[in-house]
Short mmCIF file of C-alpha atoms and ligand atoms in Angstrom, two decimals:
data_model
loop_
_atom_site.label_atom_id
_atom_site.label_comp_id
_atom_site.label_asym_id
_atom_site.label_seq_id
_atom_site.Cartn_x
_atom_site.Cartn_y
_atom_site.Cartn_z
CA MET A 268 99.16 -32.29 46.07
CA LEU A 269 100.52 -34.79 43.53
CA ARG A 270 97.22 -36.33 43.19
CA GLY A 271 95.61 -33.09 42.71
CA THR A 272 97.81 -32.39 39.81
CA VAL A 273 97.11 -35.74 38.32
CA VAL A 274 93.18 -34.87 38.58
CA CYS A 275 93.69 -31.72 36.81
CA ALA A 276 95.85 -33.18 34.21
CA VAL A 277 93.09 -35.77 33.49
CA LEU A 278 90.47 -33.23 33.49
CA ALA A 279 92.31 -30.97 31.16
CA GLY A 280 92.61 -34.06 28.87
CA LEU A 281 88.93 -34.94 29.02
CA CYS A 282 88.05 -31.59 28.11
CA VAL A 283 90.47 -31.85 24.89
CA ILE A 284 88.34 -35.02 24.07
CA VAL A 285 84.99 -33.44 24.85
CA SER A 286 85.76 -30.36 22.65
CA LEU A 287 87.01 -32.68 19.81
CA ARG A 288 83.76 -34.66 19.55
CA PRO A 289 80.98 -32.22 18.88
CA ALA A 290 82.48 -31.13 15.60
CA SER A 291 82.02 -34.72 14.17
CA CYS A 292 78.50 -35.68 15.67
CA GLN A 293 76.59 -32.42 15.63
CA LEU A 294 74.59 -31.05 12.75
CA SER A 295 76.64 -28.47 11.07
CA GLN A 296 75.43 -25.07 10.39
CA GLU A 297 75.45 -26.14 6.54
CA ASP A 298 73.39 -29.05 7.09
CA ALA A 299 70.87 -27.13 9.18
CA GLU A 300 70.68 -24.46 6.22
CA SER A 301 70.10 -27.08 3.88
CA ILE A 302 67.43 -28.80 5.90
CA VAL A 303 65.44 -25.73 5.78
CA VAL A 304 65.97 -24.89 2.05
CA LEU A 305 65.10 -28.41 1.29
CA HIS A 306 62.02 -28.43 3.14
CA ASN A 307 60.91 -25.19 1.56
CA ARG A 308 61.68 -26.29 -1.96
CA TYR A 309 59.71 -29.42 -1.60
CA ARG A 310 56.74 -27.42 0.23
CA GLY A 311 56.85 -25.05 -2.97
CA ARG A 312 56.68 -28.36 -5.45
CA VAL A 313 53.69 -30.40 -3.93
CA VAL A 314 51.39 -31.88 -6.37
CA PRO A 315 48.32 -30.85 -6.55
CA SER A 316 49.66 -27.21 -5.97
CA ALA A 317 49.06 -25.80 -2.46
CA ALA A 318 46.89 -22.63 -1.90
CA ASN A 319 48.25 -22.05 1.55
CA MET A 320 51.69 -23.56 2.00
CA THR A 321 53.80 -21.73 4.38
CA GLU A 322 57.56 -21.06 4.63
CA VAL A 323 59.44 -23.08 7.46
CA LYS A 324 61.88 -21.45 9.54
CA TRP A 325 64.79 -22.77 11.59
CA ASP A 326 63.86 -22.61 15.38
CA GLU A 327 66.49 -22.92 18.00
CA LYS A 328 63.85 -24.21 20.66
CA LEU A 329 63.27 -27.06 18.59
CA LYS A 330 66.63 -27.77 17.83
CA ILE A 331 67.55 -27.94 21.34
CA ILE A 332 64.70 -30.30 21.98
CA ALA A 333 65.76 -32.47 19.18
CA GLU A 334 69.36 -32.51 20.40
CA GLY A 335 68.23 -33.41 23.86
CA TYR A 336 66.45 -36.49 22.30
CA ALA A 337 69.12 -37.51 19.60
CA VAL A 338 71.79 -38.07 22.26
CA LYS A 339 69.45 -40.69 23.86
CA CYS A 340 69.70 -42.94 20.92
CA VAL A 341 66.47 -44.41 21.09
CA TRP A 342 64.49 -45.72 18.14
CA GLU A 343 61.06 -44.41 19.21
CA HIS A 344 59.59 -40.99 19.06
CA ASN A 345 60.13 -38.57 21.84
CA PRO A 346 57.19 -39.34 24.43
CA ASP A 347 56.90 -35.71 25.06
CA LEU A 348 55.68 -34.71 21.46
CA GLU A 349 51.96 -35.02 22.19
CA GLU A 350 52.33 -32.67 25.06
CA MET A 351 54.24 -30.19 23.32
CA GLU A 352 52.25 -30.27 20.04
CA MET A 353 55.14 -30.96 18.26
CA GLY A 354 55.79 -33.47 15.44
CA GLU A 355 58.95 -35.45 14.70
CA ASN A 356 60.33 -37.01 11.83
CA LEU A 357 63.36 -39.68 12.52
CA PHE A 358 66.03 -40.97 10.38
CA ALA A 359 68.56 -43.72 11.21
CA SER A 360 71.17 -45.09 9.03
CA ASN A 361 74.57 -46.79 9.33
CA ALA A 362 75.61 -45.39 6.02
CA PRO A 363 77.42 -42.26 5.89
CA PHE A 364 75.01 -39.27 6.69
CA ASN A 365 73.71 -37.18 4.02
CA THR A 366 71.35 -34.50 4.63
CA ASN A 367 69.83 -34.19 0.93
CA LYS A 368 69.46 -38.01 0.83
CA ALA A 369 67.72 -38.11 4.17
CA MET A 370 65.36 -35.25 3.05
CA GLU A 371 64.77 -36.83 -0.21
CA LYS A 372 63.85 -40.07 1.13
CA TRP A 373 61.20 -38.48 3.26
CA PHE A 374 59.84 -36.51 0.23
CA LEU A 375 59.80 -39.31 -1.90
CA GLU A 376 56.96 -40.93 0.02
CA TYR A 377 54.73 -38.54 -2.07
CA LEU A 378 54.69 -41.40 -4.73
CA ASP A 379 52.71 -43.56 -2.05
CA TYR A 380 50.32 -40.71 -1.15
CA ASP A 381 47.16 -39.74 -2.62
CA TYR A 382 46.18 -36.22 -1.72
CA ASN A 383 42.53 -36.72 -3.12
CA ASN A 384 41.51 -39.31 -0.47
CA ASN A 385 44.30 -38.38 1.80
CA SER A 386 45.47 -41.83 2.19
CA CYS A 387 48.74 -43.82 1.88
CA LEU A 388 49.38 -47.00 0.00
CA GLU A 389 48.85 -50.10 2.14
CA ASP A 390 51.98 -51.18 3.83
CA LYS A 391 53.69 -47.89 2.88
CA MET A 392 54.84 -44.80 4.96
CA CYS A 393 53.73 -41.38 3.96
CA GLY A 394 53.87 -39.76 7.30
CA HIS A 395 57.44 -38.20 6.77
CA TYR A 396 56.23 -36.50 3.67
CA THR A 397 53.02 -35.38 5.11
CA GLN A 398 54.70 -33.72 8.09
CA MET A 399 57.18 -32.29 5.63
CA VAL A 400 54.63 -30.39 3.67
CA TRP A 401 52.18 -29.83 6.36
CA ALA A 402 50.98 -26.30 5.86
CA LYS A 403 50.51 -25.34 9.45
CA SER A 404 53.87 -26.37 10.66
CA GLN A 405 55.74 -23.54 10.37
CA TYR A 406 58.90 -24.19 12.48
CA LEU A 407 61.52 -26.77 12.41
CA GLY A 408 64.45 -27.68 14.38
CA CYS A 409 66.69 -30.75 14.01
CA ALA A 410 69.74 -32.45 15.47
CA PHE A 411 72.05 -35.13 14.78
CA HIS A 412 74.01 -37.75 16.83
CA ARG A 413 76.02 -40.68 16.02
CA CYS A 414 75.04 -43.54 18.14
CA ASP A 415 77.30 -46.32 18.79
CA THR A 416 74.27 -48.63 19.62
CA MET A 417 70.61 -47.72 19.44
CA GLU A 418 67.79 -48.99 21.65
CA GLY A 419 65.19 -50.69 19.72
CA LEU A 420 67.21 -50.76 16.41
CA ALA A 421 69.61 -53.65 15.81
CA LEU A 422 72.35 -51.37 14.05
CA GLU A 423 75.61 -50.00 15.26
CA LYS A 424 77.19 -46.77 14.51
CA VAL A 425 74.05 -45.26 13.66
CA ASN A 426 73.65 -41.71 12.26
CA PHE A 427 70.58 -40.47 13.81
CA LEU A 428 68.64 -37.46 12.72
CA VAL A 429 65.70 -35.94 14.71
CA CYS A 430 63.61 -33.20 13.12
CA ASN A 431 61.03 -31.61 15.37
CA TYR A 432 58.12 -29.34 13.98
CA PHE A 433 55.68 -26.94 15.17
CA PRO A 434 52.94 -26.98 15.48
CA ALA A 435 52.58 -30.67 14.83
CA GLY A 436 51.22 -32.07 11.49
CA ASN A 437 49.61 -35.44 10.65
CA TYR A 438 46.26 -34.98 12.28
CA VAL A 439 43.68 -37.66 11.30
CA ALA A 440 41.27 -36.56 8.58
CA GLU A 441 43.12 -33.69 7.84
CA LYS A 442 44.91 -32.77 4.61
CA PRO A 443 48.44 -31.39 4.82
CA TYR A 444 47.49 -28.27 2.82
CA GLU A 445 44.86 -26.80 0.97
CA GLU A 446 44.72 -27.42 -2.79
CA GLY A 447 44.60 -24.51 -5.18
CA GLU A 448 46.37 -22.01 -7.06
CA TRP A 449 49.81 -21.36 -5.36
CA CYS A 450 49.57 -18.57 -2.28
CA SER A 451 45.88 -18.24 -3.27
CA MET A 452 44.92 -18.72 0.38
CA CYS A 453 47.68 -17.64 2.56
CA PRO A 454 46.89 -16.78 6.02
CA GLU A 455 46.69 -13.00 6.92
CA THR A 456 49.85 -13.22 8.90
CA LEU A 457 51.81 -14.48 5.66
CA PRO A 458 50.41 -12.50 2.91
CA GLN A 459 53.17 -12.58 0.42
CA CYS A 460 54.25 -15.28 -2.00
CA ASP A 461 57.89 -16.41 -2.53
CA GLN A 462 58.50 -19.47 -4.44
CA ASN A 463 55.08 -20.68 -4.09
CA LEU A 464 55.29 -20.20 -0.41
CA CYS A 465 53.22 -17.78 1.92
CA VAL A 466 55.86 -15.54 3.66
CA PRO A 467 55.54 -12.44 5.97
CA SER A 468 55.23 -9.05 4.31
CA ASP A 469 58.63 -7.52 3.85
CA ASP A 470 58.11 -4.87 6.80
CA VAL A 471 57.00 -7.45 9.20
CA GLU A 472 59.83 -9.60 8.55
CA GLU A 473 62.13 -6.70 9.41
CA GLU A 474 60.34 -6.32 12.82
CA THR A 475 60.41 -10.08 13.64
CA LYS A 476 64.36 -10.01 12.79
CA ASP A 477 64.78 -7.03 15.14
CA SER A 478 62.80 -8.63 18.12
CA SER A 479 65.14 -11.39 19.06
CA SER A 480 63.46 -14.41 17.53
CA PRO A 481 59.85 -15.03 18.74
CA GLY A 482 59.56 -18.51 17.42
CA PRO A 483 56.83 -20.75 18.28
CA GLU A 484 55.40 -20.65 21.91
CA LEU A 485 56.54 -24.02 23.28
CA PRO A 486 55.67 -24.94 26.77
CA SER A 487 58.57 -23.63 28.80
CA THR A 488 58.28 -26.23 31.32
CA HIS A 489 59.75 -28.82 28.70
CA THR A 490 63.23 -28.15 27.65
CA ALA A 491 65.57 -30.98 26.57
CA THR A 492 68.08 -29.82 28.89
CA ASN A 493 66.42 -30.90 31.80
CA ASP A 494 67.75 -34.68 31.82
CA THR A 495 65.65 -35.46 35.08
CA GLU A 496 62.31 -34.52 33.41
CA LEU A 497 63.12 -36.28 30.08
CA GLU A 498 63.96 -39.43 31.96
CA SER A 499 60.86 -39.26 33.77
CA ALA A 500 58.77 -38.40 30.77
CA SER A 501 60.27 -41.18 28.82
CA GLN A 502 58.47 -43.64 31.20
CA PHE A 503 55.19 -42.34 29.89
CA PRO A 504 53.10 -45.15 28.02
CA HIS A 505 53.88 -44.60 24.37
CA PRO A 506 51.43 -45.44 21.65
CA THR A 507 54.13 -46.16 19.16
CA MET A 508 55.81 -49.07 21.29
CA THR A 509 55.62 -52.14 19.55
CA ASP A 510 58.37 -54.48 18.47
CA THR A 511 59.24 -55.55 15.02
CA LYS A 512 61.85 -57.93 13.79
CA GLU A 513 64.84 -56.29 12.27
CA THR A 514 64.64 -57.41 8.53
CA GLY A 515 67.77 -55.87 7.17
CA THR A 516 66.07 -54.28 4.30
CA GLU A 517 65.83 -50.74 3.52
CA LEU A 518 63.10 -48.50 4.90
CA MET A 519 61.32 -50.98 7.09
CA ASP A 520 58.77 -49.28 9.20
CA ARG A 521 57.14 -50.69 12.33
CA GLU A 522 53.43 -51.42 11.47
CA LYS A 523 51.99 -49.96 14.60
CA VAL A 524 54.31 -46.86 14.11
CA LYS A 525 52.86 -46.41 10.70
CA GLU A 526 49.42 -47.06 11.72
CA ASP A 527 49.57 -44.67 14.65
CA GLN A 528 51.32 -42.14 12.65
CA TRP A 529 48.74 -42.41 10.00
CA ASN A 530 46.06 -41.90 12.46
CA GLY A 531 47.36 -38.53 13.51
CA GLU A 532 49.79 -38.90 16.10
CA GLY A 533 51.95 -36.24 14.55
CA GLN A 534 54.73 -38.72 14.32
CA ALA A 535 56.72 -40.53 11.70
CA THR A 536 59.52 -42.86 11.77
CA ASP A 537 62.11 -43.99 9.29
CA ARG A 538 65.03 -46.17 9.20
CA GLU A 539 67.51 -47.27 6.86
CA THR A 540 69.26 -50.39 7.19
CA VAL A 541 71.70 -50.35 4.55
CA ARG A 542 74.84 -52.04 5.99
CA THR A 543 78.14 -50.71 5.23
CA SER A 544 81.52 -51.84 6.56
CA GLU A 545 82.79 -48.26 6.28
CA GLN A 546 83.45 -46.43 9.36
CA PRO A 547 83.92 -42.99 8.39
CA GLN A 548 84.59 -41.66 11.87
CA SER A 549 87.06 -43.91 13.19
CA ASN A 550 89.86 -41.16 13.06
CA VAL A 551 87.86 -39.50 15.94
CA GLY A 552 88.36 -42.83 17.88
CA SER A 553 92.01 -42.94 17.23
CA VAL A 554 92.64 -39.28 18.11
CA THR A 555 90.78 -40.20 21.38
CA THR A 556 92.86 -43.16 22.20
CA SER A 557 96.08 -41.42 21.62
CA LEU A 558 94.99 -38.55 23.72
CA ILE A 559 94.08 -40.94 26.53
CA ALA A 560 97.68 -42.58 26.30
CA ILE A 561 99.16 -39.10 26.36
CA ILE A 562 97.39 -37.95 29.37
CA GLY A 563 98.31 -41.24 30.99
CA LEU A 564 101.77 -40.55 30.15
CA VAL A 565 101.59 -36.80 31.46
CA ALA A 566 100.01 -38.33 34.73
CA LEU A 567 102.70 -40.87 35.25
CA LEU A 568 105.51 -38.46 34.71
CA MET A 569 103.74 -36.07 37.24
CA LEU A 570 103.64 -38.74 39.80
CA GLU A 571 107.41 -39.50 39.23
CA LEU A 572 108.12 -35.54 40.02
C1 NAG B 1011 42.40 -43.36 -2.99
O1 NAG B 1011 42.44 -43.15 -4.37
C2 NAG B 1011 43.30 -43.88 -5.13
C3 NAG B 1011 43.35 -43.45 -6.69
O2 NAG B 1011 42.00 -43.25 -7.27
C4 NAG B 1011 42.81 -45.53 -5.02
O3 NAG B 1011 43.64 -46.30 -5.78
C5 NAG B 1011 43.06 -45.83 -3.65
O4 NAG B 1011 42.55 -47.25 -3.33
C6 NAG B 1011 42.12 -44.81 -2.76
N1 NAG B 1011 42.22 -45.11 -1.39
C7 NAG B 1011 41.51 -45.16 -0.52
C8 NAG B 1011 41.95 -45.57 0.95
O5 NAG B 1011 40.22 -45.03 -0.73
C1 NAG B 1012 45.92 -24.78 5.10
O1 NAG B 1012 44.91 -25.74 4.70
C2 NAG B 1012 44.73 -26.67 5.53
C3 NAG B 1012 43.88 -27.89 4.85
O2 NAG B 1012 42.68 -27.21 4.46
C4 NAG B 1012 44.24 -26.31 6.61
O3 NAG B 1012 43.90 -27.38 7.69
C5 NAG B 1012 45.09 -25.30 7.42
O4 NAG B 1012 44.52 -24.64 8.49
C6 NAG B 1012 45.55 -24.17 6.53
N1 NAG B 1012 46.81 -23.75 6.95
C7 NAG B 1012 47.26 -22.53 7.04
C8 NAG B 1012 48.39 -22.11 7.64
O5 NAG B 1012 46.38 -21.38 6.51
C1 NAG B 1013 63.82 -31.21 35.98
O1 NAG B 1013 62.59 -31.38 35.96
C2 NAG B 1013 62.11 -31.99 37.06
C3 NAG B 1013 60.70 -32.50 36.76
O2 NAG B 1013 59.81 -31.65 36.41
C4 NAG B 1013 62.15 -31.16 38.26
O3 NAG B 1013 62.04 -31.40 39.55
C5 NAG B 1013 63.65 -30.54 38.40
O4 NAG B 1013 63.76 -29.72 39.49
C6 NAG B 1013 64.13 -30.16 36.98
N1 NAG B 1013 65.64 -29.82 37.26
C7 NAG B 1013 66.23 -28.77 36.82
C8 NAG B 1013 67.73 -28.61 36.80
O5 NAG B 1013 65.59 -27.72 36.18
#
């Protein structure tokens, strides 16, 4: 009887802790919106101009997959990407997380990219950029997780962002988009032009809004919520598995990752190793600690009764 009460009290306390946490480690609605807005802004500003750049839309299924992967805190690509025909950009940093900054970092790779011969400067990474502006990738979903430690990355308290794209970009020998006058070669399904991007015609948009989010047709057997499956899937040999030394400089990418990515694996990685002594979310920790103390006291009081 008493034990039951204690267990209940502890459980209730745990619920409070659990419900306190997500707010601080999930991507906010605002962040999600700005990720989409920034992608579209960048897509509408590529040089040379794009004849068939499409608008990207947020997709809940991609978001859920990204969430399932982000919590794993592994500095490698989701091994299921290929099978799911999905692209992925990763961002890790122990500086305070800023969506605009992360998006800008990816986009600025255009400086090292040459559209004419579709190549990236030696020892540079352009894969985040090309995935961002890949005309065929029309859906996007991202997730954020704060990782105390990360497998494969010698940083602590890492802000980890995972963005998944569908269909995947970065195919070998394919350019991210067709060069030409803006919107001059839009696909039939996206005949209208809005801020340099191919978008559905107004009436189609109305229809799609009504029918509950058609989204991309992802293989339904793969959902990030099935832990068992993800565990087993992560044992698949992964093409980007190579070690690199932690150098402590910004934006160091694994050679092999870069190479594979550039060979069209539809993947890209990024890390930021700016070290800051700041721990912006330490207040969460102290709230949790005091809650545990309170729960402990409550439990003791109940035992006394
Ligand atoms: C691509 O073109 C640029 C500019 O002309 C040149 O500097 C670069 O070496 C070329 N890269 C490849 C791989 O051909
Ligand atoms: C846009 O152009 C690229 C490059 O030519 C092509 O591979 C792709 O199929 C086109 N995308 C769309 C959505 O029409
Ligand atoms: C998860 O996936 C595995 C492997 O495909 C399957 O055996 C298992 O039944 C699934 N579990 C749930 C809860 O769907």
